[in-house]
Amino acid sequence: MTSTTTSQQELIRFLEDRFACAQACTECARECALRASLADPDGPEGQERVRRKGIMCAEVCDATCRALSEQADLDEAAVRLQVEWCRTVSLECARVFDEHPGAEESARVCRACARACTDFLATLG
């Protein structure tokens, strides 16, 4: 195998992981926004926490998706920071959703986003 083939394969893997991460972030943002909209803002404290975390996660995931899919001018350090932030917020949100019956699917989507972020960070080296 030549180094050109290896570098092409690395580039393809990088682009695939970047796309998968952006797609997972989009799904997570959508799911978190939906979950936040279902929470009663005047309900018990737990509902308010779900709403706040859901909104924050949706915003961070949306920004991460945009950074990965639209902003080619970002340097690697900026991309890494954004993706790490997304991974952290997604996991925090999943833990909050775990505490609320009916939010299992939302927690699963958040964890899938965090895994995609982890996979993409691995391709950055």
PDB file of N, CA and C in Angstrom, residues 21-92:
ATOM      1  N   CYS A  21     -20.385  12.821  12.911  1.00  0.00           N
ATOM      2  CA  CYS A  21     -20.470  13.647  14.115  1.00  0.00           C
ATOM      3  C   CYS A  21     -21.467  14.785  13.896  1.00  0.00           C
ATOM      4  N   ALA A  22     -21.388  15.451  12.758  1.00  0.00           N
ATOM      5  CA  ALA A  22     -22.316  16.542  12.461  1.00  0.00           C
ATOM      6  C   ALA A  22     -23.757  16.033  12.434  1.00  0.00           C
ATOM      7  N   GLN A  23     -23.967  14.869  11.838  1.00  0.00           N
ATOM      8  CA  GLN A  23     -25.311  14.298  11.758  1.00  0.00           C
ATOM      9  C   GLN A  23     -25.823  13.933  13.155  1.00  0.00           C
ATOM     10  N   ALA A  24     -24.973  13.327  13.983  1.00  0.00           N
ATOM     11  CA  ALA A  24     -25.377  12.976  15.348  1.00  0.00           C
ATOM     12  C   ALA A  24     -25.685  14.230  16.162  1.00  0.00           C
ATOM     13  N   CYS A  25     -24.919  15.289  15.939  1.00  0.00           N
ATOM     14  CA  CYS A  25     -25.175  16.553  16.637  1.00  0.00           C
ATOM     15  C   CYS A  25     -26.522  17.129  16.235  1.00  0.00           C
ATOM     16  N   THR A  26     -26.859  17.033  14.955  1.00  0.00           N
ATOM     17  CA  THR A  26     -28.149  17.526  14.473  1.00  0.00           C
ATOM     18  C   THR A  26     -29.293  16.748  15.107  1.00  0.00           C
ATOM     19  N   GLU A  27     -29.166  15.425  15.146  1.00  0.00           N
ATOM     20  CA  GLU A  27     -30.205  14.591  15.760  1.00  0.00           C
ATOM     21  C   GLU A  27     -30.342  14.903  17.248  1.00  0.00           C
ATOM     22  N   CYS A  28     -29.220  15.098  17.914  1.00  0.00           N
ATOM     23  CA  CYS A  28     -29.246  15.403  19.340  1.00  0.00           C
ATOM     24  C   CYS A  28     -29.885  16.774  19.579  1.00  0.00           C
ATOM     25  N   ALA A  29     -29.531  17.755  18.768  1.00  0.00           N
ATOM     26  CA  ALA A  29     -30.119  19.093  18.919  1.00  0.00           C
ATOM     27  C   ALA A  29     -31.637  19.018  18.760  1.00  0.00           C
ATOM     28  N   ARG A  30     -32.084  18.290  17.752  1.00  0.00           N
ATOM     29  CA  ARG A  30     -33.529  18.148  17.504  1.00  0.00           C
ATOM     30  C   ARG A  30     -34.224  17.467  18.675  1.00  0.00           C
ATOM     31  N   GLU A  31     -33.637  16.372  19.148  1.00  0.00           N
ATOM     32  CA  GLU A  31     -34.233  15.618  20.252  1.00  0.00           C
ATOM     33  C   GLU A  31     -34.254  16.439  21.539  1.00  0.00           C
ATOM     34  N   CYS A  32     -33.185  17.153  21.810  1.00  0.00           N
ATOM     35  CA  CYS A  32     -33.112  17.965  23.034  1.00  0.00           C
ATOM     36  C   CYS A  32     -34.089  19.134  22.986  1.00  0.00           C
ATOM     37  N   ALA A  33     -34.227  19.749  21.822  1.00  0.00           N
ATOM     38  CA  ALA A  33     -35.193  20.846  21.686  1.00  0.00           C
ATOM     39  C   ALA A  33     -36.611  20.327  21.903  1.00  0.00           C
ATOM     40  N   LEU A  34     -36.900  19.156  21.350  1.00  0.00           N
ATOM     41  CA  LEU A  34     -38.213  18.555  21.548  1.00  0.00           C
ATOM     42  C   LEU A  34     -38.441  18.243  23.025  1.00  0.00           C
ATOM     43  N   ARG A  35     -37.472  17.607  23.659  1.00  0.00           N
ATOM     44  CA  ARG A  35     -37.603  17.243  25.075  1.00  0.00           C
ATOM     45  C   ARG A  35     -37.785  18.495  25.928  1.00  0.00           C
ATOM     46  N   ALA A  36     -37.051  19.552  25.624  1.00  0.00           N
ATOM     47  CA  ALA A  36     -37.172  20.803  26.380  1.00  0.00           C
ATOM     48  C   ALA A  36     -38.558  21.410  26.193  1.00  0.00           C
ATOM     49  N   SER A  37     -39.100  21.305  24.982  1.00  0.00           N
ATOM     50  CA  SER A  37     -40.422  21.889  24.726  1.00  0.00           C
ATOM     51  C   SER A  37     -41.525  21.117  25.445  1.00  0.00           C
ATOM     52  N   LEU A  38     -41.283  19.842  25.730  1.00  0.00           N
ATOM     53  CA  LEU A  38     -42.279  19.030  26.432  1.00  0.00           C
ATOM     54  C   LEU A  38     -42.260  19.244  27.940  1.00  0.00           C
ATOM     55  N   ALA A  39     -41.153  19.794  28.458  1.00  0.00           N
ATOM     56  CA  ALA A  39     -41.028  20.015  29.897  1.00  0.00           C
ATOM     57  C   ALA A  39     -41.870  21.233  30.292  1.00  0.00           C
ATOM     58  N   ASP A  40     -42.540  21.112  31.399  1.00  0.00           N
ATOM     59  CA  ASP A  40     -43.395  22.188  31.898  1.00  0.00           C
ATOM     60  C   ASP A  40     -42.540  23.216  32.626  1.00  0.00           C
ATOM     61  N   PRO A  41     -42.429  24.451  32.079  1.00  0.00           N
ATOM     62  CA  PRO A  41     -41.582  25.459  32.728  1.00  0.00           C
ATOM     63  C   PRO A  41     -42.075  25.837  34.122  1.00  0.00           C
ATOM     64  N   ASP A  42     -43.372  25.628  34.377  1.00  0.00           N
ATOM     65  CA  ASP A  42     -43.918  25.928  35.706  1.00  0.00           C
ATOM     66  C   ASP A  42     -44.101  24.667  36.532  1.00  0.00           C
ATOM     67  N   GLY A  43     -43.562  23.555  36.025  1.00  0.00           N
ATOM     68  CA  GLY A  43     -43.687  22.280  36.718  1.00  0.00           C
ATOM     69  C   GLY A  43     -42.678  22.153  37.842  1.00  0.00           C
ATOM     70  N   PRO A  44     -42.552  20.957  38.365  1.00  0.00           N
ATOM     71  CA  PRO A  44     -41.593  20.727  39.453  1.00  0.00           C
ATOM     72  C   PRO A  44     -40.160  21.048  39.011  1.00  0.00           C
ATOM     73  N   GLU A  45     -39.283  21.188  39.981  1.00  0.00           N
ATOM     74  CA  GLU A  45     -37.897  21.564  39.709  1.00  0.00           C
ATOM     75  C   GLU A  45     -37.224  20.650  38.698  1.00  0.00           C
ATOM     76  N   GLY A  46     -37.498  19.370  38.745  1.00  0.00           N
ATOM     77  CA  GLY A  46     -36.902  18.424  37.809  1.00  0.00           C
ATOM     78  C   GLY A  46     -37.265  18.742  36.370  1.00  0.00           C
ATOM     79  N   GLN A  47     -38.493  19.179  36.145  1.00  0.00           N
ATOM     80  CA  GLN A  47     -38.920  19.547  34.800  1.00  0.00           C
ATOM     81  C   GLN A  47     -38.157  20.768  34.299  1.00  0.00           C
ATOM     82  N   GLU A  48     -37.942  21.724  35.175  1.00  0.00           N
ATOM     83  CA  GLU A  48     -37.191  22.926  34.794  1.00  0.00           C
ATOM     84  C   GLU A  48     -35.740  22.555  34.443  1.00  0.00           C
ATOM     85  N   ARG A  49     -35.163  21.625  35.195  1.00  0.00           N
ATOM     86  CA  ARG A  49     -33.792  21.171  34.913  1.00  0.00           C
ATOM     87  C   ARG A  49     -33.715  20.482  33.547  1.00  0.00           C
ATOM     88  N   VAL A  50     -34.699  19.653  33.234  1.00  0.00           N
ATOM     89  CA  VAL A  50     -34.754  18.996  31.926  1.00  0.00           C
ATOM     90  C   VAL A  50     -34.842  20.053  30.835  1.00  0.00           C
ATOM     91  N   ARG A  51     -35.676  21.045  31.048  1.00  0.00           N
ATOM     92  CA  ARG A  51     -35.862  22.101  30.053  1.00  0.00           C
ATOM     93  C   ARG A  51     -34.566  22.878  29.828  1.00  0.00           C
ATOM     94  N   ARG A  52     -33.914  23.291  30.913  1.00  0.00           N
ATOM     95  CA  ARG A  52     -32.672  24.071  30.800  1.00  0.00           C
ATOM     96  C   ARG A  52     -31.565  23.266  30.125  1.00  0.00           C
ATOM     97  N   LYS A  53     -31.374  22.024  30.570  1.00  0.00           N
ATOM     98  CA  LYS A  53     -30.318  21.180  29.981  1.00  0.00           C
ATOM     99  C   LYS A  53     -30.623  20.873  28.526  1.00  0.00           C
ATOM    100  N   GLY A  54     -31.890  20.611  28.223  1.00  0.00           N
ATOM    101  CA  GLY A  54     -32.277  20.322  26.850  1.00  0.00           C
ATOM    102  C   GLY A  54     -32.002  21.493  25.922  1.00  0.00           C
ATOM    103  N   ILE A  55     -32.328  22.703  26.385  1.00  0.00           N
ATOM    104  CA  ILE A  55     -32.084  23.901  25.579  1.00  0.00           C
ATOM    105  C   ILE A  55     -30.583  24.110  25.379  1.00  0.00           C
ATOM    106  N   MET A  56     -29.818  23.985  26.465  1.00  0.00           N
ATOM    107  CA  MET A  56     -28.371  24.177  26.353  1.00  0.00           C
ATOM    108  C   MET A  56     -27.758  23.148  25.404  1.00  0.00           C
ATOM    109  N   CYS A  57     -28.161  21.900  25.541  1.00  0.00           N
ATOM    110  CA  CYS A  57     -27.603  20.843  24.694  1.00  0.00           C
ATOM    111  C   CYS A  57     -27.982  21.084  23.233  1.00  0.00           C
ATOM    112  N   ALA A  58     -29.215  21.483  22.993  1.00  0.00           N
ATOM    113  CA  ALA A  58     -29.645  21.759  21.619  1.00  0.00           C
ATOM    114  C   ALA A  58     -28.797  22.873  21.010  1.00  0.00           C
ATOM    115  N   GLU A  59     -28.525  23.912  21.774  1.00  0.00           N
ATOM    116  CA  GLU A  59     -27.734  25.028  21.257  1.00  0.00           C
ATOM    117  C   GLU A  59     -26.289  24.618  20.977  1.00  0.00           C
ATOM    118  N   VAL A  60     -25.686  23.873  21.898  1.00  0.00           N
ATOM    119  CA  VAL A  60     -24.299  23.444  21.722  1.00  0.00           C
ATOM    120  C   VAL A  60     -24.186  22.466  20.544  1.00  0.00           C
ATOM    121  N   CYS A  61     -25.113  21.521  20.448  1.00  0.00           N
ATOM    122  CA  CYS A  61     -25.081  20.553  19.349  1.00  0.00           C
ATOM    123  C   CYS A  61     -25.297  21.244  18.008  1.00  0.00           C
ATOM    124  N   ASP A  62     -26.200  22.213  17.971  1.00  0.00           N
ATOM    125  CA  ASP A  62     -26.438  22.946  16.731  1.00  0.00           C
ATOM    126  C   ASP A  62     -25.184  23.715  16.316  1.00  0.00           C
ATOM    127  N   ALA A  63     -24.548  24.370  17.261  1.00  0.00           N
ATOM    128  CA  ALA A  63     -23.320  25.118  16.958  1.00  0.00           C
ATOM    129  C   ALA A  63     -22.212  24.181  16.491  1.00  0.00           C
ATOM    130  N   THR A  64     -22.132  23.000  17.085  1.00  0.00           N
ATOM    131  CA  THR A  64     -21.115  22.029  16.699  1.00  0.00           C
ATOM    132  C   THR A  64     -21.366  21.525  15.281  1.00  0.00           C
ATOM    133  N   CYS A  65     -22.613  21.235  14.980  1.00  0.00           N
ATOM    134  CA  CYS A  65     -22.945  20.795  13.619  1.00  0.00           C
ATOM    135  C   CYS A  65     -22.558  21.867  12.616  1.00  0.00           C
ATOM    136  N   ARG A  66     -22.873  23.117  12.903  1.00  0.00           N
ATOM    137  CA  ARG A  66     -22.516  24.204  11.992  1.00  0.00           C
ATOM    138  C   ARG A  66     -20.999  24.315  11.848  1.00  0.00           C
ATOM    139  N   ALA A  67     -20.276  24.181  12.947  1.00  0.00           N
ATOM    140  CA  ALA A  67     -18.814  24.274  12.896  1.00  0.00           C
ATOM    141  C   ALA A  67     -18.232  23.157  12.034  1.00  0.00           C
ATOM    142  N   LEU A  68     -18.819  21.976  12.119  1.00  0.00           N
ATOM    143  CA  LEU A  68     -18.310  20.832  11.357  1.00  0.00           C
ATOM    144  C   LEU A  68     -18.720  20.863   9.894  1.00  0.00           C
ATOM    145  N   SER A  69     -19.877  21.402   9.601  1.00  0.00           N
ATOM    146  CA  SER A  69     -20.377  21.319   8.231  1.00  0.00           C
ATOM    147  C   SER A  69     -20.232  22.602   7.432  1.00  0.00           C
ATOM    148  N   GLU A  70     -20.129  23.748   8.088  1.00  0.00           N
ATOM    149  CA  GLU A  70     -20.125  25.002   7.354  1.00  0.00           C
ATOM    150  C   GLU A  70     -18.835  25.799   7.486  1.00  0.00           C
ATOM    151  N   GLN A  71     -18.159  25.665   8.597  1.00  0.00           N
ATOM    152  CA  GLN A  71     -17.034  26.547   8.872  1.00  0.00           C
ATOM    153  C   GLN A  71     -15.697  25.852   8.623  1.00  0.00           C
ATOM    154  N   ALA A  72     -15.326  25.779   7.373  1.00  0.00           N
ATOM    155  CA  ALA A  72     -14.084  25.113   6.998  1.00  0.00           C
ATOM    156  C   ALA A  72     -12.860  25.919   7.418  1.00  0.00           C
ATOM    157  N   ASP A  73     -13.059  27.193   7.776  1.00  0.00           N
ATOM    158  CA  ASP A  73     -11.936  28.047   8.135  1.00  0.00           C
ATOM    159  C   ASP A  73     -11.493  27.894   9.592  1.00  0.00           C
ATOM    160  N   LEU A  74     -12.215  27.098  10.393  1.00  0.00           N
ATOM    161  CA  LEU A  74     -11.823  26.894  11.779  1.00  0.00           C
ATOM    162  C   LEU A  74     -10.564  26.031  11.842  1.00  0.00           C
ATOM    163  N   ASP A  75      -9.655  26.407  12.720  1.00  0.00           N
ATOM    164  CA  ASP A  75      -8.458  25.585  12.865  1.00  0.00           C
ATOM    165  C   ASP A  75      -8.773  24.348  13.706  1.00  0.00           C
ATOM    166  N   GLU A  76      -7.851  23.407  13.688  1.00  0.00           N
ATOM    167  CA  GLU A  76      -8.083  22.135  14.371  1.00  0.00           C
ATOM    168  C   GLU A  76      -8.341  22.317  15.859  1.00  0.00           C
ATOM    169  N   ALA A  77      -7.633  23.226  16.499  1.00  0.00           N
ATOM    170  CA  ALA A  77      -7.812  23.451  17.939  1.00  0.00           C
ATOM    171  C   ALA A  77      -9.226  23.943  18.242  1.00  0.00           C
ATOM    172  N   ALA A  78      -9.746  24.834  17.406  1.00  0.00           N
ATOM    173  CA  ALA A  78     -11.097  25.348  17.606  1.00  0.00           C
ATOM    174  C   ALA A  78     -12.135  24.249  17.405  1.00  0.00           C
ATOM    175  N   VAL A  79     -11.928  23.433  16.378  1.00  0.00           N
ATOM    176  CA  VAL A  79     -12.850  22.322  16.124  1.00  0.00           C
ATOM    177  C   VAL A  79     -12.805  21.343  17.286  1.00  0.00           C
ATOM    178  N   ARG A  80     -11.607  21.007  17.734  1.00  0.00           N
ATOM    179  CA  ARG A  80     -11.456  20.073  18.854  1.00  0.00           C
ATOM    180  C   ARG A  80     -12.182  20.592  20.096  1.00  0.00           C
ATOM    181  N   LEU A  81     -12.008  21.852  20.405  1.00  0.00           N
ATOM    182  CA  LEU A  81     -12.646  22.457  21.571  1.00  0.00           C
ATOM    183  C   LEU A  81     -14.170  22.394  21.456  1.00  0.00           C
ATOM    184  N   GLN A  82     -14.693  22.724  20.292  1.00  0.00           N
ATOM    185  CA  GLN A  82     -16.146  22.704  20.079  1.00  0.00           C
ATOM    186  C   GLN A  82     -16.691  21.291  20.226  1.00  0.00           C
ATOM    187  N   VAL A  83     -16.013  20.312  19.640  1.00  0.00           N
ATOM    188  CA  VAL A  83     -16.484  18.927  19.683  1.00  0.00           C
ATOM    189  C   VAL A  83     -16.373  18.366  21.109  1.00  0.00           C
ATOM    190  N   GLU A  84     -15.311  18.696  21.816  1.00  0.00           N
ATOM    191  CA  GLU A  84     -15.181  18.249  23.211  1.00  0.00           C
ATOM    192  C   GLU A  84     -16.282  18.845  24.078  1.00  0.00           C
ATOM    193  N   TRP A  85     -16.608  20.121  23.842  1.00  0.00           N
ATOM    194  CA  TRP A  85     -17.681  20.780  24.584  1.00  0.00           C
ATOM    195  C   TRP A  85     -19.010  20.073  24.298  1.00  0.00           C
ATOM    196  N   CYS A  86     -19.249  19.754  23.053  1.00  0.00           N
ATOM    197  CA  CYS A  86     -20.476  19.067  22.665  1.00  0.00           C
ATOM    198  C   CYS A  86     -20.567  17.700  23.341  1.00  0.00           C
ATOM    199  N   ARG A  87     -19.465  16.981  23.338  1.00  0.00           N
ATOM    200  CA  ARG A  87     -19.452  15.650  23.972  1.00  0.00           C
ATOM    201  C   ARG A  87     -19.799  15.758  25.452  1.00  0.00           C
ATOM    202  N   THR A  88     -19.197  16.716  26.130  1.00  0.00           N
ATOM    203  CA  THR A  88     -19.436  16.897  27.563  1.00  0.00           C
ATOM    204  C   THR A  88     -20.888  17.269  27.847  1.00  0.00           C
ATOM    205  N   VAL A  89     -21.412  18.230  27.107  1.00  0.00           N
ATOM    206  CA  VAL A  89     -22.788  18.686  27.317  1.00  0.00           C
ATOM    207  C   VAL A  89     -23.776  17.574  26.984  1.00  0.00           C
ATOM    208  N   SER A  90     -23.517  16.813  25.940  1.00  0.00           N
ATOM    209  CA  SER A  90     -24.410  15.709  25.555  1.00  0.00           C
ATOM    210  C   SER A  90     -24.481  14.660  26.661  1.00  0.00           C
ATOM    211  N   LEU A  91     -23.338  14.338  27.252  1.00  0.00           N
ATOM    212  CA  LEU A  91     -23.333  13.351  28.342  1.00  0.00           C
ATOM    213  C   LEU A  91     -24.045  13.883  29.575  1.00  0.00           C
ATOM    214  N   GLU A  92     -23.837  15.154  29.891  1.00  0.00           N
ATOM    215  CA  GLU A  92     -24.544  15.765  31.026  1.00  0.00           C
ATOM    216  C   GLU A  92     -26.044  15.730  30.799  1.00  0.00           C
TER     217      GLU A  92
END
